[in-house]
CSV table of C-alpha atoms in Angstrom, one decimal:
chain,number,residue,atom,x,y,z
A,2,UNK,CA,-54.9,4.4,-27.3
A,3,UNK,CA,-54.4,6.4,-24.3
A,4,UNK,CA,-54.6,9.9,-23.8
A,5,UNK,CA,-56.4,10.7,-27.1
A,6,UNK,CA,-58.7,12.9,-27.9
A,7,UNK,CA,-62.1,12.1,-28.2
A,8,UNK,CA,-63.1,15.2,-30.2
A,9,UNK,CA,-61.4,17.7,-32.2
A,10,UNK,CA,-63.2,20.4,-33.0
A,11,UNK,CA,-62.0,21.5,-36.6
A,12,UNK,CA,-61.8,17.8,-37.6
A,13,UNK,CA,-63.9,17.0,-40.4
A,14,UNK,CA,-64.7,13.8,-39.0
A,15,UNK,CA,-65.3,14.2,-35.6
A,16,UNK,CA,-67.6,16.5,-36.5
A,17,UNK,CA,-71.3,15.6,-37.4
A,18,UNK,CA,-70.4,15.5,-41.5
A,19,UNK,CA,-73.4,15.1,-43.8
A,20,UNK,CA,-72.6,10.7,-44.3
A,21,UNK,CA,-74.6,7.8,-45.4
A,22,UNK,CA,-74.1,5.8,-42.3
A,23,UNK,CA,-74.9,1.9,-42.8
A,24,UNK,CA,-73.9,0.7,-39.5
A,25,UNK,CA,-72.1,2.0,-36.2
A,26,UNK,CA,-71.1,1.4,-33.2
A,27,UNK,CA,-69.2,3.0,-30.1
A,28,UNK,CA,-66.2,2.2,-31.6
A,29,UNK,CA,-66.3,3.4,-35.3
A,30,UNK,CA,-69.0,3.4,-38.3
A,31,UNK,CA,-69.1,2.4,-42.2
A,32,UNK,CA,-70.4,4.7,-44.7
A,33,UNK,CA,-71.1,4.5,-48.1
A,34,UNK,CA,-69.3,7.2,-50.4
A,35,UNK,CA,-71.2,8.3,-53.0
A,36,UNK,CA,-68.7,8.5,-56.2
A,37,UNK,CA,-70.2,7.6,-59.5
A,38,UNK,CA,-66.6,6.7,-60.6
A,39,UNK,CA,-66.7,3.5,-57.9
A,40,UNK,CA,-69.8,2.4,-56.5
A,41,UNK,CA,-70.1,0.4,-53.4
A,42,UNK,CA,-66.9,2.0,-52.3
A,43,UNK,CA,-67.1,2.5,-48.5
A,44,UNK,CA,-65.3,4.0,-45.4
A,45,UNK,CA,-64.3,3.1,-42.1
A,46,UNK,CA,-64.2,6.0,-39.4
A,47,UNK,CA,-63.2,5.4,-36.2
A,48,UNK,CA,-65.4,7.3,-33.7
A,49,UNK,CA,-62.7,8.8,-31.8
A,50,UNK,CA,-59.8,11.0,-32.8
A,51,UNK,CA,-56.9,8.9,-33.5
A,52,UNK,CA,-54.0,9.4,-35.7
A,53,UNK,CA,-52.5,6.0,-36.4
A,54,UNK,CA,-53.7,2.2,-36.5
A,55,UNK,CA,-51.0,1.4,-33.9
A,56,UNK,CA,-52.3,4.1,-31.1
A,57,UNK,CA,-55.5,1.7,-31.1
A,58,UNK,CA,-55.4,-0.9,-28.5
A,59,UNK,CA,-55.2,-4.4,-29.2
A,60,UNK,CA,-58.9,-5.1,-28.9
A,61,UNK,CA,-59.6,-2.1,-30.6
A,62,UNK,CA,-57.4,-3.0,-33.6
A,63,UNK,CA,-58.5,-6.3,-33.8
A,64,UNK,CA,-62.6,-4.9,-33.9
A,65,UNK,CA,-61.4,-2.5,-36.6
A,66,UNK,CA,-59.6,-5.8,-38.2
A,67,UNK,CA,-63.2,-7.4,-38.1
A,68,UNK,CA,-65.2,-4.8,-39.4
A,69,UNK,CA,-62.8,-4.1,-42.5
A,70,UNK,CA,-62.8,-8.0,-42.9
A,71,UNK,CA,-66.4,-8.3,-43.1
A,72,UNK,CA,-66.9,-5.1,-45.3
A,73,UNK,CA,-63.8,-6.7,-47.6
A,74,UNK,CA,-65.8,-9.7,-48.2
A,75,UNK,CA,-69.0,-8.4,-48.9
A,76,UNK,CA,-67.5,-6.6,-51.6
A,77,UNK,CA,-66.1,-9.3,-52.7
A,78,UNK,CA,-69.4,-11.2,-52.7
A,79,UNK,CA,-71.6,-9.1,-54.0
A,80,UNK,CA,-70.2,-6.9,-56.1
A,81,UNK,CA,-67.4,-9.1,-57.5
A,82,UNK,CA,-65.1,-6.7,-58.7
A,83,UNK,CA,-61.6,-7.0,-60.3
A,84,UNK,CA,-59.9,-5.7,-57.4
A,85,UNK,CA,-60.1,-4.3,-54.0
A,86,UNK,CA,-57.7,-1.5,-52.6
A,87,UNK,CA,-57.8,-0.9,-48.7
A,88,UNK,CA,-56.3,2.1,-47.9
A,89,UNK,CA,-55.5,4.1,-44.4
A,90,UNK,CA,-53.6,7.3,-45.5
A,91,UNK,CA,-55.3,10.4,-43.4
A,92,UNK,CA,-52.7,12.9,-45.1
A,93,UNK,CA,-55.4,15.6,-45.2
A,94,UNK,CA,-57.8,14.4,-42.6
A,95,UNK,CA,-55.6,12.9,-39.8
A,96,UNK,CA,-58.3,11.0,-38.2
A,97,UNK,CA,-58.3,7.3,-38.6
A,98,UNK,CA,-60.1,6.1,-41.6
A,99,UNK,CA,-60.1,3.3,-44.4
A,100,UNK,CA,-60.8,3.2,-48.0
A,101,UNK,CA,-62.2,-0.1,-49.4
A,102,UNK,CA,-62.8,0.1,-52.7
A,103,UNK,CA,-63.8,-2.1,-55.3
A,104,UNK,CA,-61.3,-1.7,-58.5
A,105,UNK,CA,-62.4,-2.6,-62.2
A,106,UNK,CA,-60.1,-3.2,-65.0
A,107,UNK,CA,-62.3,-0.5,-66.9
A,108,UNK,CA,-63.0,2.4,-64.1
A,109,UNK,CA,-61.9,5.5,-64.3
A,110,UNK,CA,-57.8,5.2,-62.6
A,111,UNK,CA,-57.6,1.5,-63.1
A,112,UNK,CA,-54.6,0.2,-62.6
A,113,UNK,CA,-53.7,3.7,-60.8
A,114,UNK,CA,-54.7,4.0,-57.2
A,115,UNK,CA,-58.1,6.4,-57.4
A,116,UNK,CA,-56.3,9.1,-56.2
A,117,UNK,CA,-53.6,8.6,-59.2
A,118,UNK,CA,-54.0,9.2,-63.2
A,119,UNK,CA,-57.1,8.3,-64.9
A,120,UNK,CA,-56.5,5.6,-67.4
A,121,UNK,CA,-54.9,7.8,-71.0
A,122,UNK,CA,-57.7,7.6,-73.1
A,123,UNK,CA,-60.3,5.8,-70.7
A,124,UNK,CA,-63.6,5.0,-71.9
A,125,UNK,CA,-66.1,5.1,-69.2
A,126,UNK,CA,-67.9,1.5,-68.5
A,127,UNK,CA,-71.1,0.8,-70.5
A,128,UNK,CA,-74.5,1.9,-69.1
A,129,UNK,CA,-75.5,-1.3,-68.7
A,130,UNK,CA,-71.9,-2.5,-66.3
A,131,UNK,CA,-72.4,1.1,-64.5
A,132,UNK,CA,-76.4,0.3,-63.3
A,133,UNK,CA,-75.1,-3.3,-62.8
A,134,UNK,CA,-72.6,-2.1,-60.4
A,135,UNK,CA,-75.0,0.2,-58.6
A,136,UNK,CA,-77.6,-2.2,-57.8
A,137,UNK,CA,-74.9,-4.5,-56.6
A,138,UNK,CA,-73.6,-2.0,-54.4
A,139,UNK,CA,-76.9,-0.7,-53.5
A,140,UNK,CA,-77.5,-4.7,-52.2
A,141,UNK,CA,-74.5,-4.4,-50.5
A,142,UNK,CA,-74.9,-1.1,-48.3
A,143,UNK,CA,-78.4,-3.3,-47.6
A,144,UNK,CA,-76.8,-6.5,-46.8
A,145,UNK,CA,-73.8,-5.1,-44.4
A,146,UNK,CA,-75.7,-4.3,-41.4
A,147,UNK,CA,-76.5,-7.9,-41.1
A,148,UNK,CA,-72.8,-9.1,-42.2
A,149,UNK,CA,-71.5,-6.8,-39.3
A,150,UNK,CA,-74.0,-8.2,-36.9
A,151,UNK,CA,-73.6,-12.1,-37.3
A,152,UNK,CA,-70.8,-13.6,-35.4
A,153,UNK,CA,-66.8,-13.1,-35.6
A,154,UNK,CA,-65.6,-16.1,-36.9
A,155,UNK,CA,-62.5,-15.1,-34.7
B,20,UNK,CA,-57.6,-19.3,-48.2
B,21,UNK,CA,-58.5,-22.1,-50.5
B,22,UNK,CA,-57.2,-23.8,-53.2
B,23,UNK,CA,-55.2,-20.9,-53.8
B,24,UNK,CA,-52.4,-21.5,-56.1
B,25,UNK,CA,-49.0,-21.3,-53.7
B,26,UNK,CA,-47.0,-20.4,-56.7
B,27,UNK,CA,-47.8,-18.2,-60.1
B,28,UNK,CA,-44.8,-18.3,-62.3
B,29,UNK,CA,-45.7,-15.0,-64.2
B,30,UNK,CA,-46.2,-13.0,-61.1
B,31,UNK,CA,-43.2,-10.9,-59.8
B,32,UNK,CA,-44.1,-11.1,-56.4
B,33,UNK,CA,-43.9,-14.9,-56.6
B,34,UNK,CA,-41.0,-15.2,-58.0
B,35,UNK,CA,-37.2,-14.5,-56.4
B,36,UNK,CA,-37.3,-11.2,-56.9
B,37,UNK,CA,-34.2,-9.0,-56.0
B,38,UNK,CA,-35.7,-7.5,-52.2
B,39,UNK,CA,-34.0,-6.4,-49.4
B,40,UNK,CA,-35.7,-8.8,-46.9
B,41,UNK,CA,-35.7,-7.6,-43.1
B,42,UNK,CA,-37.7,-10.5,-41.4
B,43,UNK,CA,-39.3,-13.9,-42.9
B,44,UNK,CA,-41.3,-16.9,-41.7
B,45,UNK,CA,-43.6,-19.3,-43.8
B,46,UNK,CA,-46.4,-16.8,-44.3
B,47,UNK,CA,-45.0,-13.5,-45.3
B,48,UNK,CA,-41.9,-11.5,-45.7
B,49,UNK,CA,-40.9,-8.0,-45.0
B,50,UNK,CA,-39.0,-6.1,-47.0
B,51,UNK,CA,-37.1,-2.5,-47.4
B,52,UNK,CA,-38.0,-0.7,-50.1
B,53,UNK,CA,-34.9,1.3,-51.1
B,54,UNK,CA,-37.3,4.8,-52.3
B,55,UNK,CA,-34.8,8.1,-51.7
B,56,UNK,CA,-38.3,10.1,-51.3
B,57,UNK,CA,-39.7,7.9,-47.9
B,58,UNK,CA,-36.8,6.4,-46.3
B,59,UNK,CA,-38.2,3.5,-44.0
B,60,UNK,CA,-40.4,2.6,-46.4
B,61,UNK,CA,-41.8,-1.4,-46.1
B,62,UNK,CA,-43.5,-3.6,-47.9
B,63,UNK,CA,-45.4,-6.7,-46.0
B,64,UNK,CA,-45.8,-9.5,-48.7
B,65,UNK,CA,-47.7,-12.7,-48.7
B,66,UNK,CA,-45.9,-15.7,-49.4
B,67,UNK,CA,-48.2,-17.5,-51.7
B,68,UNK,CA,-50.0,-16.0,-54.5
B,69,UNK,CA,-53.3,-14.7,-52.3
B,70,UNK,CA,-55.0,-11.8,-54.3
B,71,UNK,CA,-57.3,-10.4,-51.7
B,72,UNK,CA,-57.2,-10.2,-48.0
B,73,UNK,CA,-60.5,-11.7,-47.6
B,74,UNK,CA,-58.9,-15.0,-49.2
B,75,UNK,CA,-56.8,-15.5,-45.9
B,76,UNK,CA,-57.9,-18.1,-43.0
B,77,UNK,CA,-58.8,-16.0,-40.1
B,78,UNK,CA,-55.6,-16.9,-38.2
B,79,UNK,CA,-53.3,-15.9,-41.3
B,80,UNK,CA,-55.3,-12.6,-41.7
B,81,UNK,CA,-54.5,-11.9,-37.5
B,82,UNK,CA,-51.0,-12.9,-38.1
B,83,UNK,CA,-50.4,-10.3,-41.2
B,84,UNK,CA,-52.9,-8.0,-39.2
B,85,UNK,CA,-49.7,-8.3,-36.3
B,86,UNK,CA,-47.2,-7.7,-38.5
B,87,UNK,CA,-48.5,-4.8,-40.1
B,88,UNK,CA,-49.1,-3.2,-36.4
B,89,UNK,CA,-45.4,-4.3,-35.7
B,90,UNK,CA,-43.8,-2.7,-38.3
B,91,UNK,CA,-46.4,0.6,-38.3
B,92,UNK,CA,-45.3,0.7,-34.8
B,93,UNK,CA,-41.6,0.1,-35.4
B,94,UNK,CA,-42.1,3.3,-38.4
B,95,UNK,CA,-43.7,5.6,-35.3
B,96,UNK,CA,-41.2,5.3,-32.9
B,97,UNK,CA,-38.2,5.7,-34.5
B,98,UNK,CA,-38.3,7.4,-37.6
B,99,UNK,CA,-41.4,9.9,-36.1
B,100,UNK,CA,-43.1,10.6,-39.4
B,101,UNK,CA,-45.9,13.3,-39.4
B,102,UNK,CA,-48.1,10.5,-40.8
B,103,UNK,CA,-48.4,6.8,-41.6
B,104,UNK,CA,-50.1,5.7,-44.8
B,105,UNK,CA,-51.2,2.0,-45.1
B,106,UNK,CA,-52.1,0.4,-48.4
B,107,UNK,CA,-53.0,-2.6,-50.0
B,108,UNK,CA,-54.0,-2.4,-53.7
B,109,UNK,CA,-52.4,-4.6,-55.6
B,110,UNK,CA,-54.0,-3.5,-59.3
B,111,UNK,CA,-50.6,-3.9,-61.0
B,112,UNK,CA,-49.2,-6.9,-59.4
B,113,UNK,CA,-52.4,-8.8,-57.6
B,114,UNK,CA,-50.3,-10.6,-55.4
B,115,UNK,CA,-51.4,-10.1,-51.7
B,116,UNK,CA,-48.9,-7.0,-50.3
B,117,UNK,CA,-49.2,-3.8,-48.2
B,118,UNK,CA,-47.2,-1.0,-48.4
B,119,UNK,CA,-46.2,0.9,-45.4
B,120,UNK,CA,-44.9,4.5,-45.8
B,121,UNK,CA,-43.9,6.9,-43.7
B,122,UNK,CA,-44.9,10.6,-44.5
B,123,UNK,CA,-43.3,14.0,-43.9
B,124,UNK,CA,-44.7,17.3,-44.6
B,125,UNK,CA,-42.4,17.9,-46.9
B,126,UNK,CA,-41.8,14.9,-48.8
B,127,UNK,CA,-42.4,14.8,-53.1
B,128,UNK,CA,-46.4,14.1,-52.9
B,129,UNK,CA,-47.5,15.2,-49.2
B,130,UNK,CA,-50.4,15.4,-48.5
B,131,UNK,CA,-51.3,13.4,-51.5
B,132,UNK,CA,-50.8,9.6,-51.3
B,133,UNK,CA,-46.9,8.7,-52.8
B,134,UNK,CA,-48.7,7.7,-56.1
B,135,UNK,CA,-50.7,10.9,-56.6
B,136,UNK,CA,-49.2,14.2,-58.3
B,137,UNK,CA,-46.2,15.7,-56.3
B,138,UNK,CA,-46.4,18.8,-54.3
B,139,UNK,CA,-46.5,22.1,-56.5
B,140,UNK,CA,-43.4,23.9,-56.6
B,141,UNK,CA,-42.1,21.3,-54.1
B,142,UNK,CA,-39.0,21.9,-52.4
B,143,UNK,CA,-36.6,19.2,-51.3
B,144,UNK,CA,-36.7,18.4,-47.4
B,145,UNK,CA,-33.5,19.6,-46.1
B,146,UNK,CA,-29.7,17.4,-46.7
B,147,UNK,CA,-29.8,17.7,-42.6
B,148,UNK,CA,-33.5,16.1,-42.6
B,149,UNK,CA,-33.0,13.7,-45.6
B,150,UNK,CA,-29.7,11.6,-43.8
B,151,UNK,CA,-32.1,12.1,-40.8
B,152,UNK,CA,-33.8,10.0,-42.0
B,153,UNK,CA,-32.0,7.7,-43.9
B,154,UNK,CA,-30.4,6.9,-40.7
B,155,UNK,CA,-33.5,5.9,-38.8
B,156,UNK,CA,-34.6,4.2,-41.5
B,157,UNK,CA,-31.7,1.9,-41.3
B,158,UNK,CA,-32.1,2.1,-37.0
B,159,UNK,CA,-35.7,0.5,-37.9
B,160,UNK,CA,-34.3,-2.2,-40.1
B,161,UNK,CA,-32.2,-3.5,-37.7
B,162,UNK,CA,-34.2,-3.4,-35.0
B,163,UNK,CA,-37.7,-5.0,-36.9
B,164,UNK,CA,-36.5,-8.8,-36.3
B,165,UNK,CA,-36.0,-8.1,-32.6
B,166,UNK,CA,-39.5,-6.5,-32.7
B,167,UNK,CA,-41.3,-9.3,-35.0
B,168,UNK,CA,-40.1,-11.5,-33.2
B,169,UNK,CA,-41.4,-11.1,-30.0
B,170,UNK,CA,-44.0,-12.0,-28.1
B,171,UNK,CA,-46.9,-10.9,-29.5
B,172,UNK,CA,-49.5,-8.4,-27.2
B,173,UNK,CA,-52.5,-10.1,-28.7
């Protein structure tokens, strides 16, 4: 990444948006979106204004890597859903961030991409799947601070 | 990865599928996807039947993490999109694949992702623009082997 940016000023990101931070550091932060739709679904911001993945440097990609590794997998863990959809698309905000979402076969777009149809005729989950979910999620924004600070396996 | 199954006879990612395959070694392929909306379009797909990313050994995620940045690279610098989305979702066919896409202004969704509603009253990029980039696209195809295959940066 060289010449970039640090701060844009009509960036919505860059700026100091209203976020449920769980961790950060110089380099980027993971926040918790609040979307009663898919809960535990989290996003990784970069800290500085880059467009692309590939303007990072190597060791920066590879920290980014990490990070979207260890969020992955406590999903995984801990809120076991059906599937998980990582996403870096910035079409609208074009400064680096991914989606990591947990999927269920019963949520609101499944199979669609969340930003696709919602399922024809969907029923929403039962009360009881939908406080599951956010308690599990609500163990995983908890948990991730101490995921993101143990040791790389790498 | 763990006693993953190499091998799901149902799945059509597993299978020998009809692809247009640019670059191949034991772990993954990458492959042209022939879509008249995003010319240059590539799809990075795991060899055996993996459903998440966090399934991967750490040295199988870095070496898919490489390819990715090879071929989002490769997508930058010669066919100059106005943006780059990255995706792995997999809710259809939950075999291990990202898709790489590049994304123009004016192409059929922007700025929504490619699997989102299309533009309102969308106009058709330009015949001048379109073989544009048709032709890059095939400039990248040729040149990805030359670029996967070297040395990596990392």
């Amino acid at each position: 990444m060289v010449g970039a940016p640090s701060q844009v000023p009509s960036c919505a990101l860059c700026g100091a948006p209203v976020e449920r931070v769980l961790w950060r550091d110089a380099q980027l932060r993971v926040v918790a979106i609040d979307d009663a739709d898919y809960p535990g679904y989290c996003r990784v911001i970069w800290q500085q204004h880059v467009r692309e993945m590939c303007e990072l440097l190597p060791a920066q990609s590879l920290h980014l890597w990490r990070v979207l590794g260890v969020v992955e997998t406590g999903l995984r863990d801990i809120l076991q859903p059906d599937k998980i959809n990582l996403a870096s698309l910035g079409n609208v905000v074009a400064h680096l961030h991914w989606h990591l979402i947990p999927r269920w076969f019963d949520d609101r777009c499944f199979p669609n991409p969340i930003w696709g149809l919602p399922r024809a005729g969907a029923e929403a989950p039962s009360q009881a799947a939908q406080l599951l979910r956010r308690e599990n999620a609500e163990r995983l924004y908890a948990t991730l601070p101490q995921l993101l600070n143990a040791q790389s396996p790498w």
